[in-house]
């Protein structure tokens, strides 16, 4: 992808998100001047960004929207609900156009028609933004005379520019000097008064009263790119070099380097992989130290001291690599507000959507993987959770439904909460559907608690939908949502009250470079269990595990827990011991004890995704390399015992 287009896609979506957030504030309070200023700046800057591509319909639409916002700032236009909704429609369409540019490098053939519809909604007779041109004028003749020395020294064509900043540019966050400093191959710069210099007593430091003219050795296109955010304030022209044998050395103006360094994601992944490998090497030192003890205890102690220092350095590198991979969730979630509006409009429903906590940073793999399961949950909430306006009115609810997405950080986890005030999930109906479809016998279904019954929506293929819609019913594909969350080493819980609403809670790790594992032994084999899947570990006398129904159970901390044998689950053999070692985990919100033969070390490991034959093996999360060179199978306990 072209580097300039790639930069535009990032910048354009950020600006669209800023405009969307500001318009959401204005929808709640049309008198919010700060939000109005933010919206104006975002539309103005986005208009400049699209101007450097073949996106004329987008530029016209954004320019017209900017005019309406400018009028609202001056008090000559009423910022009512209809105008705010129209501006939101404009920014939604701008985001679709950005998506089209990413997909095919051009706008769709229907772009002019869509622009005309929006222009009509914004008001007839809105003129398009003036485009920067290459026409010569008096300013160019004056520049030629003033910069004769530089033109004589030129070995090729130069680009002349005249930048006349809007007098109100400071209020939009524009910095004319910084803009000019970004002009490539800048050779000459002259700062001139835009008119007569005001008297000292009349000087307003918040108004821009200068014009900037200069020369660049770069092409017109490259210079236009530097002014892409202010295209309507710039004139450009190409000047051919003068024929002069006595060429002077052109002067230069230093520019400020951008301190933001963009690095390809694969290079960051390579650093993370190297950190994981360093942990493996560090773990190997403990085995080396144990072997050295048999020969020279002092050597073993020295190796352990070196290991401690390397572990400290590895931990520092781990924190640094993790921080490099941390990204805010906002870019991953920026499409949700628009999709909520589009889906709700298509369903004929009124829905107020709020989003909080999107600035929280998580590992980039978590950020990339979160959108799809969240989108499915949002679709189900809108389709089969929130009722139609007339149905809500009939039961005394506000016609507009509520959908809230709140993200927070709890320790080393990020918690994502999606809640609606819709119809909720009826556990009685879940039980009836499970029985009707042969998922459970009636007796087993009746024994389920309401929480356990509701979690049946995560069973593969389970659905309570009476008909299939374009969005799917609540329950359709929830097994895929659960699988997607678990691939991110997270878990999903659901709470619901019939008639009141439903709440999904996703808990995910902040970091995804290494996984803290507990090594367990079953017979002669070793396995890794992620610590975030372990509620607790315990050792109890073996005779306290007693038969119960078709299985076994024990009493632990005044609770009766079912006991499963890991060897039996894996088809392996185990050894009898007077003390039973148990790992307590959770499956479908219920505690389960898993018996193993022995506990081993705790270690930080890079867990590699299961591939090949392992990809189809249930209960296996991946593999990790041990310090002694062995390969450790990492288990997914909840999946294994479900």
Coordinates of C-alpha atoms in Angstrom, one line a residue:
X1 CA 0.0 0.0 0.0
X2 CA 1.2 3.5 -0.8
X3 CA 2.8 5.1 2.2
X4 CA 0.9 8.3 1.8
X5 CA -2.4 6.4 1.6
X6 CA -1.6 4.3 4.6
X7 CA -0.9 7.5 6.6
X8 CA -4.1 9.0 5.4
X9 CA -6.1 5.9 6.5
X10 CA -4.7 6.2 10.0
X11 CA -5.1 10.0 10.2
X12 CA -8.5 10.0 8.5
X13 CA -10.0 7.5 10.9
X14 CA -8.6 9.2 13.9
X15 CA -10.1 12.5 12.7
X16 CA -13.5 10.9 12.0
X17 CA -13.5 9.4 15.5
X18 CA -12.7 12.9 17.0
X19 CA -15.6 14.4 15.0
X20 CA -17.9 11.6 16.0
X21 CA -17.1 12.0 19.7
X22 CA -17.6 15.8 19.5
X23 CA -20.9 15.4 17.7
X24 CA -22.1 12.9 20.4
X25 CA -21.4 15.6 23.0
X26 CA -23.3 18.1 20.9
X27 CA -26.3 15.8 20.6
X28 CA -26.5 15.8 24.4
X29 CA -25.8 19.6 24.8
X30 CA -26.0 21.8 21.7
X31 CA -24.5 24.6 23.7
X32 CA -21.2 22.8 24.4
X33 CA -18.8 25.3 22.8
X34 CA -15.8 23.2 23.4
X35 CA -17.4 20.3 21.6
X36 CA -18.4 22.6 18.8
X37 CA -14.8 23.8 18.4
X38 CA -13.6 20.2 18.4
X39 CA -16.1 19.1 15.7
X40 CA -15.1 22.1 13.6
X41 CA -11.4 21.4 13.8
X42 CA -11.9 17.7 13.0
X43 CA -14.1 18.4 9.9
X44 CA -11.7 21.1 8.8
X45 CA -8.6 18.9 9.1
X46 CA -10.3 15.8 7.6
X47 CA -11.4 18.0 4.6
X48 CA -7.7 18.9 4.1
X49 CA -6.7 15.3 4.3
X50 CA -9.1 14.0 1.6
X51 CA -8.0 16.9 -0.7
X52 CA -4.7 15.2 -1.6
X53 CA -6.6 12.2 -3.1
X54 CA -9.2 11.8 -5.8
X55 CA -12.0 12.2 -3.3
X56 CA -13.8 15.3 -4.6
X57 CA -17.3 14.1 -3.4
X58 CA -15.9 13.7 0.1
X59 CA -14.1 17.1 0.0
X60 CA -17.3 18.8 -1.1
X61 CA -19.4 17.2 1.6
X62 CA -16.9 17.9 4.4
X63 CA -16.5 21.5 3.2
X64 CA -20.3 22.0 3.3
X65 CA -20.4 20.5 6.8
X66 CA -17.6 22.7 8.0
X67 CA -19.5 25.7 6.7
X68 CA -22.5 24.8 8.8
X69 CA -20.3 24.3 11.9
X70 CA -18.6 27.6 11.2
X71 CA -22.0 29.3 11.1
X72 CA -23.0 27.6 14.3
X73 CA -19.8 28.9 16.0
X74 CA -20.6 32.5 14.9
X75 CA -24.2 32.1 16.2
X76 CA -25.7 32.6 12.7
X77 CA -26.9 29.0 12.4
X78 CA -29.0 26.9 14.9
X79 CA -27.3 23.7 16.0
X80 CA -30.5 21.7 16.4
X81 CA -31.0 18.0 16.5
X82 CA -31.6 17.7 12.8
X83 CA -28.4 19.4 11.9
X84 CA -26.4 17.3 14.4
X85 CA -27.9 14.1 12.9
X86 CA -27.0 15.4 9.4
X87 CA -23.4 16.1 10.5
X88 CA -23.2 12.6 12.0
X89 CA -24.5 11.2 8.7
X90 CA -21.7 13.1 6.9
X91 CA -19.0 11.7 9.1
X92 CA -20.5 8.2 8.8
X93 CA -20.3 8.5 5.0
X94 CA -16.8 9.9 5.2
X95 CA -15.8 6.8 7.1
X96 CA -17.3 4.6 4.4
X97 CA -15.4 6.5 1.8
X98 CA -12.2 6.0 3.8
X99 CA -13.0 2.2 3.8
X100 CA -13.5 2.4 0.0
X101 CA -10.1 4.0 -0.4
X102 CA -8.5 1.3 1.7
X103 CA -10.2 -1.5 -0.3
X104 CA -9.7 -0.2 -3.8
X105 CA -7.8 3.0 -3.8
X106 CA -10.8 5.0 -5.1
X107 CA -14.3 6.0 -4.2
X108 CA -17.3 4.0 -5.4
X109 CA -19.2 5.1 -8.5
X110 CA -22.1 6.1 -6.3
X111 CA -20.0 8.6 -4.4
X112 CA -21.2 11.8 -6.3
X113 CA -24.8 10.8 -5.7
X114 CA -24.3 10.1 -2.0
X115 CA -22.5 13.5 -1.7
X116 CA -25.4 15.3 -3.4
X117 CA -27.9 13.7 -1.0
X118 CA -25.8 15.0 2.0
X119 CA -25.3 18.4 0.4
X120 CA -29.1 18.7 0.0
X121 CA -29.6 17.8 3.6
X122 CA -27.0 20.4 4.6
X123 CA -28.6 23.1 2.6
X124 CA -28.9 24.0 -1.1
X125 CA -26.3 26.1 -2.8
X126 CA -23.3 25.0 -0.8
X127 CA -20.2 25.6 -2.8
X128 CA -17.3 23.2 -3.1
X129 CA -14.0 24.1 -1.4
X130 CA -11.7 26.0 -3.7
X131 CA -8.8 23.9 -4.8
X132 CA -5.2 24.9 -4.8
X133 CA -4.0 25.9 -8.2
X134 CA -0.8 26.6 -10.2
X135 CA -1.9 30.0 -11.6
X136 CA 0.6 32.8 -11.6
X137 CA -0.2 36.1 -10.0
X138 CA 1.3 39.3 -8.7
X139 CA 2.7 37.4 -5.7
X140 CA 4.7 35.1 -8.0
X141 CA 6.3 38.0 -9.8
X142 CA 7.3 39.5 -6.5
X143 CA 8.7 36.2 -5.3
X144 CA 10.7 35.8 -8.6
X145 CA 12.3 39.2 -8.0
X146 CA 12.9 38.6 -4.3
X147 CA 14.5 35.2 -4.7
X148 CA 16.5 35.8 -7.9
X149 CA 19.7 34.4 -6.2
X150 CA 18.0 31.1 -5.3
X151 CA 16.5 30.7 -8.7
X152 CA 19.9 31.3 -10.3
X153 CA 21.4 28.6 -8.1
X154 CA 18.7 26.0 -9.0
X155 CA 19.6 23.0 -11.1
X156 CA 16.0 22.1 -11.8
X157 CA 12.4 23.3 -11.5
X158 CA 11.4 24.7 -8.2
X159 CA 7.9 24.9 -6.5
X160 CA 6.8 28.3 -5.3
X161 CA 4.1 28.5 -2.6
X162 CA 2.0 31.2 -1.0
X163 CA 0.4 30.2 2.2
X164 CA -2.2 32.7 3.6
X165 CA -3.4 31.2 6.9
X166 CA -6.9 31.9 8.0
X167 CA -6.8 34.7 10.6
X168 CA -8.7 32.4 13.0
X169 CA -6.3 29.4 12.4
X170 CA -4.9 29.4 16.0
X171 CA -8.4 28.6 17.3
X172 CA -8.5 25.5 15.1
X173 CA -5.2 24.3 16.4
X174 CA -3.3 25.1 13.2
X175 CA 0.4 26.1 13.5
X176 CA 1.4 27.9 10.2
X177 CA 5.2 27.8 11.0
X178 CA 5.0 24.0 11.8
X179 CA 3.1 23.5 8.5
X180 CA 5.7 25.3 6.5
X181 CA 8.5 23.5 8.3
X182 CA 7.1 20.2 7.0
X183 CA 7.6 21.3 3.3
X184 CA 10.1 19.0 1.8
X185 CA 13.4 20.4 0.4
X186 CA 12.5 23.9 1.7
X187 CA 15.0 26.4 0.2
X188 CA 13.6 29.9 1.0
X189 CA 10.9 31.2 3.3
X190 CA 9.7 34.8 3.7
X191 CA 7.2 35.9 6.3
X192 CA 5.2 38.9 5.1
X193 CA 2.3 40.9 6.5
X194 CA -1.1 39.9 5.2
X195 CA -2.0 43.6 5.1
X196 CA -0.9 46.7 6.9
X197 CA 0.7 45.8 10.2
X198 CA -1.7 46.8 13.0
X199 CA -0.7 49.5 15.6
X200 CA 0.8 48.0 18.7
X201 CA -2.3 49.0 20.8
X202 CA -4.5 47.2 18.3
X203 CA -2.4 44.0 18.1
X204 CA -4.4 40.8 18.7
X205 CA -2.0 37.9 19.5
X206 CA -4.7 35.4 18.8
X207 CA -5.1 36.5 15.1
X208 CA -2.8 35.4 12.4
X209 CA -1.8 38.5 10.3
X210 CA 1.0 37.0 8.2
X211 CA 1.4 35.3 4.8
X212 CA 4.2 32.8 4.2
X213 CA 5.9 32.6 0.8
X214 CA 8.8 30.4 -0.2
X215 CA 10.5 28.0 -2.6
X216 CA 11.0 24.3 -2.5
X217 CA 13.1 21.9 -4.5
X218 CA 10.4 19.2 -4.3
X219 CA 7.6 18.7 -6.8
X220 CA 4.2 20.4 -6.7
X221 CA 2.6 17.2 -5.6
X222 CA 5.0 16.7 -2.7
X223 CA 4.6 20.4 -1.5
X224 CA 0.8 20.1 -1.8
X225 CA 1.0 17.1 0.5
X226 CA 2.7 19.2 3.2
X227 CA -0.3 21.6 3.0
X228 CA -2.9 18.9 2.8
X229 CA -4.7 20.1 5.9
X230 CA -5.1 23.7 4.6
X231 CA -5.6 23.2 0.8
X232 CA -7.9 26.2 0.5
X233 CA -5.2 28.6 1.9
X234 CA -2.4 27.8 -0.4
X235 CA -1.4 28.7 -4.0
X236 CA 1.3 26.7 -5.8
X237 CA 3.3 27.3 -9.0
X238 CA 6.2 25.7 -10.8
X239 CA 9.2 27.9 -11.7
X240 CA 11.9 26.9 -14.2
X241 CA 15.5 27.7 -13.2
X242 CA 17.3 30.8 -14.5
X243 CA 20.1 30.5 -17.0
X244 CA 23.0 31.8 -14.9
X245 CA 26.6 30.4 -14.8
X246 CA 27.3 32.0 -11.5
X247 CA 25.2 29.8 -9.3
X248 CA 25.0 30.5 -5.6
X249 CA 24.7 27.9 -2.9
X250 CA 21.0 27.8 -1.9
X251 CA 20.3 28.5 1.8
X252 CA 18.3 26.0 3.8
X253 CA 16.0 26.1 6.7
X254 CA 16.2 23.3 9.2
X255 CA 12.9 21.4 9.9
X256 CA 11.8 19.8 13.2
X257 CA 12.0 16.0 13.0
X258 CA 8.9 14.0 14.0
X259 CA 9.7 12.1 17.2
X260 CA 7.0 9.5 16.3
X261 CA 8.7 6.4 14.9
X262 CA 6.5 4.0 12.9
X263 CA 7.7 0.5 13.0
X264 CA 6.3 -2.5 11.1
X265 CA 4.3 -4.8 13.3
X266 CA 6.3 -7.8 12.3
X267 CA 9.5 -6.3 13.8
X268 CA 7.7 -5.7 17.1
X269 CA 6.5 -9.3 17.0
X270 CA 10.1 -10.4 16.4
X271 CA 11.2 -8.5 19.6
X272 CA 8.4 -10.1 21.5
X273 CA 9.4 -13.6 20.2
X274 CA 13.0 -12.9 21.2
X275 CA 11.9 -11.9 24.8
X276 CA 10.0 -15.2 25.0
X277 CA 13.1 -17.1 23.8
X278 CA 15.1 -15.3 26.5
X279 CA 12.8 -16.5 29.2
X280 CA 13.3 -20.1 27.8
X281 CA 17.1 -19.7 28.0
X282 CA 16.8 -18.3 31.5
X283 CA 14.7 -21.3 32.6
X284 CA 17.5 -23.5 31.2
X285 CA 20.0 -22.1 33.7
X286 CA 18.1 -23.7 36.6
X287 CA 18.7 -27.1 35.1
X288 CA 22.4 -26.2 34.4
X289 CA 22.7 -25.1 38.0
X290 CA 21.2 -28.3 39.3
X291 CA 23.7 -30.4 37.3
X292 CA 26.6 -28.2 38.4
X293 CA 25.7 -28.8 42.1
X294 CA 26.6 -32.4 41.7
X295 CA 30.1 -31.5 40.6
X296 CA 30.8 -28.1 42.3
X297 CA 28.3 -26.5 44.6
X298 CA 30.1 -23.2 44.4
X299 CA 29.7 -23.3 40.6
X300 CA 26.0 -24.1 41.0
X301 CA 25.6 -21.1 43.3
X302 CA 27.4 -18.8 40.8
X303 CA 25.2 -20.0 38.0
X304 CA 22.1 -19.2 40.1
X305 CA 23.4 -15.7 40.8
X306 CA 23.9 -15.2 37.1
X307 CA 20.4 -16.5 36.5
X308 CA 18.9 -14.1 38.9
X309 CA 20.6 -11.1 37.1
X310 CA 19.6 -12.4 33.7
X311 CA 16.0 -12.9 35.0
X312 CA 16.0 -9.2 36.2
X313 CA 17.2 -8.0 32.7
X314 CA 14.7 -10.3 31.0
X315 CA 11.9 -8.9 33.1
X316 CA 12.9 -5.4 32.2
X317 CA 13.0 -6.3 28.5
X318 CA 9.6 -8.0 28.9
X319 CA 8.1 -4.8 30.3
X320 CA 9.6 -2.7 27.6
X321 CA 8.5 -5.0 24.8
X322 CA 5.0 -5.2 26.3
X323 CA 4.8 -1.4 26.4
X324 CA 5.8 -1.2 22.8
X325 CA 3.0 -3.5 21.8
X326 CA 0.5 -1.6 23.9
X327 CA -2.0 0.3 21.8
X328 CA -5.3 2.1 22.7
X329 CA -8.5 0.3 22.0
X330 CA -10.0 3.3 20.3
X331 CA -8.8 2.5 16.7
X332 CA -10.2 -1.0 17.0
X333 CA -13.6 0.2 18.2
X334 CA -14.0 3.4 16.2
X335 CA -16.4 1.6 13.7
X336 CA -18.8 0.5 16.4
X337 CA -20.8 3.8 16.8
X338 CA -21.5 4.0 13.1
X339 CA -22.5 0.4 12.9
X340 CA -24.8 0.7 15.8
X341 CA -26.5 3.7 14.1
X342 CA -26.8 1.8 10.8
X343 CA -28.1 -1.4 12.3
X344 CA -30.6 0.3 14.5
X345 CA -31.8 2.4 11.6
X346 CA -32.2 -0.7 9.5
X347 CA -34.3 -2.4 12.2
X348 CA -36.4 0.7 12.8
X349 CA -35.2 1.1 16.4
X350 CA -33.9 4.0 18.3
X351 CA -30.8 3.2 20.3
X352 CA -28.5 5.5 22.3
X353 CA -25.0 4.1 22.3
X354 CA -22.3 5.1 24.8
X355 CA -18.7 4.1 24.7
X356 CA -16.3 4.7 27.6
X357 CA -12.7 3.6 28.4
X358 CA -11.6 3.3 24.8
X359 CA -8.3 5.0 25.6
X360 CA -7.2 2.1 27.7
X361 CA -4.1 0.4 26.2
X362 CA -3.8 -3.3 25.7
X363 CA -1.6 -5.6 23.7
X364 CA -2.0 -5.2 20.0
X365 CA -3.1 -8.8 19.6
X366 CA -5.9 -8.3 22.1
X367 CA -6.9 -5.0 20.4
X368 CA -7.0 -6.7 16.9
X369 CA -8.9 -9.7 18.1
X370 CA -11.5 -8.0 20.2
X371 CA -13.6 -6.2 17.5
X372 CA -15.2 -9.3 15.9
X373 CA -16.6 -10.9 19.1
X374 CA -17.8 -7.5 20.3
X375 CA -19.5 -6.8 16.9
X376 CA -21.4 -10.0 17.1
X377 CA -22.6 -9.2 20.7
X378 CA -23.6 -5.7 19.6
X379 CA -25.6 -7.1 16.6
X380 CA -27.4 -9.6 18.8
X381 CA -28.2 -6.9 21.4
X382 CA -29.7 -4.6 18.7
X383 CA -31.5 -7.4 16.8
X384 CA -33.0 -9.5 19.6
X385 CA -32.1 -7.7 22.8
X386 CA -33.5 -4.2 22.5
X387 CA -37.2 -4.1 21.6
X388 CA -38.9 -2.0 18.9
X389 CA -40.1 1.5 20.1
X390 CA -43.7 0.5 20.1
X391 CA -43.0 -2.6 22.1
X392 CA -40.9 -0.6 24.7
X393 CA -43.7 2.0 25.0
X394 CA -46.3 -0.8 25.7
X395 CA -44.3 -2.0 28.7
X396 CA -43.5 1.4 30.0
X397 CA -39.9 1.7 28.7
X398 CA -38.5 4.8 27.0
X399 CA -38.8 4.5 23.2
X400 CA -35.0 4.8 22.8
X401 CA -33.1 1.8 24.0
X402 CA -29.7 1.9 25.7
X403 CA -26.6 0.1 24.7
X404 CA -23.5 0.7 26.8
X405 CA -19.9 -0.4 26.2
X406 CA -17.6 0.3 29.1
X407 CA -13.9 -0.7 29.3
X408 CA -11.9 -0.7 32.5
X409 CA -8.7 -2.0 33.9
X410 CA -8.5 -4.3 36.8
X411 CA -5.0 -5.3 37.8
X412 CA -3.3 -7.0 34.9
X413 CA -6.7 -7.6 33.1
X414 CA -8.9 -5.4 31.0
X415 CA -12.7 -5.8 31.5
X416 CA -15.1 -5.1 28.7
X417 CA -18.7 -4.7 29.7
X418 CA -21.5 -4.6 27.1
X419 CA -25.0 -4.0 28.6
X420 CA -28.4 -3.3 27.0
X421 CA -31.8 -2.5 28.6
X422 CA -33.7 -4.8 26.3
X423 CA -35.8 -7.9 26.7
X424 CA -33.1 -10.0 28.4
X425 CA -32.7 -13.8 28.3
X426 CA -35.4 -16.0 29.9
X427 CA -33.7 -19.1 31.5
X428 CA -37.0 -21.0 31.4
X429 CA -37.1 -20.7 27.7
X430 CA -33.5 -21.7 27.4
X431 CA -34.2 -24.9 29.3
X432 CA -37.3 -25.6 27.1
X433 CA -35.3 -25.1 23.9
X434 CA -32.4 -27.3 25.2
X435 CA -34.9 -30.1 25.9
X436 CA -36.7 -29.7 22.6
X437 CA -33.5 -29.9 20.7
X438 CA -32.1 -32.8 22.6
X439 CA -29.3 -30.9 24.2
X440 CA -30.4 -32.0 27.7
X441 CA -32.9 -34.3 29.2
X442 CA -35.8 -32.6 31.1
X443 CA -34.4 -33.7 34.5
X444 CA -31.0 -32.4 33.8
X445 CA -32.4 -29.1 32.4
X446 CA -34.5 -28.6 35.5
X447 CA -31.5 -29.1 37.8
X448 CA -29.6 -26.2 36.1
X449 CA -29.5 -22.9 38.0
X450 CA -30.6 -19.8 36.0
X451 CA -26.9 -18.8 35.5
X452 CA -26.0 -22.3 34.2
X453 CA -29.1 -22.3 31.9
X454 CA -28.2 -18.9 30.4
X455 CA -24.7 -20.1 29.7
X456 CA -26.2 -22.7 27.3
X457 CA -26.2 -19.9 24.7
X458 CA -22.5 -20.5 24.3
X459 CA -23.0 -24.2 23.3
X460 CA -22.2 -25.0 19.7
X461 CA -25.1 -24.3 17.4
X462 CA -27.5 -23.5 20.3
X463 CA -30.1 -20.8 19.4
X464 CA -33.4 -19.6 20.7
X465 CA -34.1 -17.6 17.6
X466 CA -37.5 -18.4 16.0
X467 CA -36.3 -17.2 12.6
X468 CA -33.0 -16.5 11.0
X469 CA -32.3 -12.8 10.3
X470 CA -29.6 -10.9 8.5
X471 CA -28.0 -10.2 11.8
X472 CA -28.7 -13.6 13.4
X473 CA -30.6 -14.2 16.7
X474 CA -29.3 -14.0 20.2
X475 CA -27.5 -17.3 20.7
X476 CA -26.5 -17.9 17.1
X477 CA -22.8 -18.0 16.9
X478 CA -22.2 -17.4 20.6
X479 CA -20.0 -20.4 20.6
X480 CA -17.8 -18.6 18.1
X481 CA -17.8 -15.5 20.4
X482 CA -16.7 -17.7 23.3
X483 CA -14.0 -19.4 21.2
X484 CA -12.7 -16.0 20.0
X485 CA -12.4 -14.7 23.6
X486 CA -10.7 -17.8 24.8
X487 CA -8.2 -17.6 21.9
X488 CA -7.2 -14.2 23.5
X489 CA -6.8 -16.1 26.8
X490 CA -9.9 -14.4 28.2
X491 CA -13.3 -15.5 29.4
X492 CA -16.8 -14.3 28.9
X493 CA -19.7 -14.2 31.4
X494 CA -23.3 -13.2 31.0
X495 CA -26.0 -12.0 33.3
X496 CA -29.5 -11.3 32.3
X497 CA -32.9 -10.4 33.8
X498 CA -36.0 -11.0 31.7
X499 CA -37.5 -7.7 30.7
X500 CA -34.6 -5.7 32.2
X501 CA -31.6 -6.4 29.9
X502 CA -28.5 -8.4 29.4
X503 CA -24.9 -7.8 30.4
X504 CA -21.8 -9.5 28.9
X505 CA -18.5 -9.2 30.7
X506 CA -15.3 -10.1 28.9
X507 CA -12.1 -10.3 30.9
X508 CA -8.9 -10.3 28.9
X509 CA -5.2 -10.1 29.7
X510 CA -3.4 -6.7 29.1
X511 CA -0.3 -8.4 27.8
X512 CA 0.0 -11.3 25.4
X513 CA 3.8 -11.8 25.0
X514 CA 4.4 -14.5 27.6
X515 CA 2.1 -16.7 29.7
X516 CA 2.6 -17.6 33.3
X517 CA 2.3 -21.4 33.5
X518 CA 2.2 -24.1 36.2
X519 CA 3.9 -27.3 35.1
X520 CA 2.0 -30.4 36.2
X521 CA 2.9 -34.1 35.9
X522 CA 0.7 -36.9 34.9
X523 CA 2.6 -40.2 34.9
X524 CA 5.8 -39.6 33.1
X525 CA 4.4 -36.6 31.1
X526 CA 4.5 -32.9 31.8
X527 CA 1.8 -30.3 30.9
X528 CA 1.5 -26.6 31.3
X529 CA -1.6 -25.0 32.7
X530 CA -2.0 -21.1 32.4
X531 CA -2.2 -19.6 35.9
X532 CA -5.2 -17.4 34.9
X533 CA -7.2 -20.7 34.5
X534 CA -6.4 -21.8 38.0
X535 CA -8.6 -20.7 40.9
X536 CA -6.5 -22.5 43.5
X537 CA -4.4 -25.6 44.0
X538 CA -4.8 -28.0 46.9
X539 CA -3.5 -31.2 48.3
X540 CA -5.9 -33.5 50.2
X541 CA -5.9 -37.1 51.4
X542 CA -6.9 -39.4 48.6
X543 CA -9.6 -41.0 50.6
X544 CA -11.5 -37.7 50.8
X545 CA -12.4 -38.2 47.2
X546 CA -15.5 -40.3 47.1
X547 CA -17.8 -41.7 44.5
X548 CA -20.8 -39.5 43.6
X549 CA -23.3 -40.6 41.0
X550 CA -21.3 -41.6 37.9
X551 CA -18.2 -39.7 39.0
X552 CA -16.2 -38.5 42.0
X553 CA -16.4 -35.5 44.3
X554 CA -14.7 -34.0 47.3
X555 CA -15.4 -31.3 49.8
X556 CA -13.0 -28.4 49.7
X557 CA -13.5 -25.2 51.7
X558 CA -17.1 -26.3 52.6
X559 CA -18.0 -26.8 48.9
X560 CA -18.7 -30.0 47.1
X561 CA -16.7 -30.1 43.9
X562 CA -16.8 -32.7 41.1
X563 CA -13.3 -34.3 40.7
X564 CA -12.0 -35.2 37.2
X565 CA -8.8 -37.1 36.6
X566 CA -6.4 -35.4 34.2
X567 CA -4.9 -38.7 33.2
X568 CA -8.3 -40.1 32.2
X569 CA -9.2 -36.9 30.3
X570 CA -5.9 -37.2 28.3
X571 CA -6.1 -41.0 27.9
X572 CA -2.9 -41.5 29.9
X573 CA -2.0 -43.5 32.9
X574 CA -1.4 -42.1 36.4
X575 CA 0.0 -43.3 39.7
X576 CA -1.8 -43.9 42.9
X577 CA -0.7 -41.7 45.8
X578 CA -1.9 -41.1 49.4
X579 CA -2.2 -37.4 48.7
X580 CA -4.4 -36.1 45.8
X581 CA -3.1 -32.9 44.2
X582 CA -6.0 -30.9 42.8
X583 CA -6.2 -27.9 40.4
X584 CA -9.5 -26.0 40.9
X585 CA -10.7 -24.4 37.7
X586 CA -14.0 -23.0 36.4
X587 CA -16.1 -24.5 33.6
X588 CA -19.4 -22.8 32.7
X589 CA -19.2 -20.7 35.8
X590 CA -19.0 -23.8 38.0
X591 CA -15.9 -24.9 40.0
X592 CA -14.3 -28.2 39.0
X593 CA -11.3 -30.0 40.6
X594 CA -8.8 -31.7 38.3
X595 CA -6.5 -34.3 39.8
X596 CA -2.8 -34.5 38.7
X597 CA 0.1 -36.5 40.0
X598 CA 2.4 -33.7 40.9
X599 CA 3.0 -29.9 40.7
X600 CA 6.1 -28.6 39.1
X601 CA 7.7 -25.2 38.5
X602 CA 6.0 -22.0 37.7
X603 CA 7.5 -20.3 34.6
X604 CA 7.0 -17.5 32.1
X605 CA 6.8 -19.0 28.6
X606 CA 6.0 -18.0 25.0
X607 CA 3.0 -20.1 24.2
X608 CA 2.9 -20.8 20.5
X609 CA -0.5 -21.3 18.8
X610 CA -1.4 -24.9 18.1
X611 CA -0.9 -25.9 14.5
X612 CA -1.0 -29.0 12.3
X613 CA -2.4 -32.1 14.1
X614 CA -2.7 -30.2 17.4
X615 CA -5.1 -27.7 15.8
X616 CA -7.9 -30.3 16.0
X617 CA -7.1 -31.6 19.5
X618 CA -9.6 -30.3 22.1
X619 CA -8.3 -29.0 25.3
X620 CA -4.9 -28.0 23.9
X621 CA -4.1 -24.2 23.9
X622 CA -0.6 -24.5 22.3
X623 CA 3.0 -25.5 23.0
X624 CA 5.9 -24.0 24.9
X625 CA 9.6 -24.7 24.8
X626 CA 11.2 -25.7 28.2
X627 CA 14.7 -24.7 29.3
X628 CA 15.9 -28.4 29.0
X629 CA 14.8 -28.4 25.4
X630 CA 11.6 -30.3 25.9
X631 CA 8.3 -29.3 24.4
X632 CA 5.4 -28.6 26.8
X633 CA 1.8 -29.1 25.8
X634 CA -0.2 -26.2 27.2
X635 CA -3.7 -27.2 28.2
X636 CA -7.0 -25.3 28.0
X637 CA -8.6 -26.6 31.2
X638 CA -12.1 -25.1 30.9
X639 CA -12.4 -26.6 27.4
X640 CA -10.9 -29.9 28.5
X641 CA -13.3 -30.4 31.4
X642 CA -16.4 -29.0 29.8

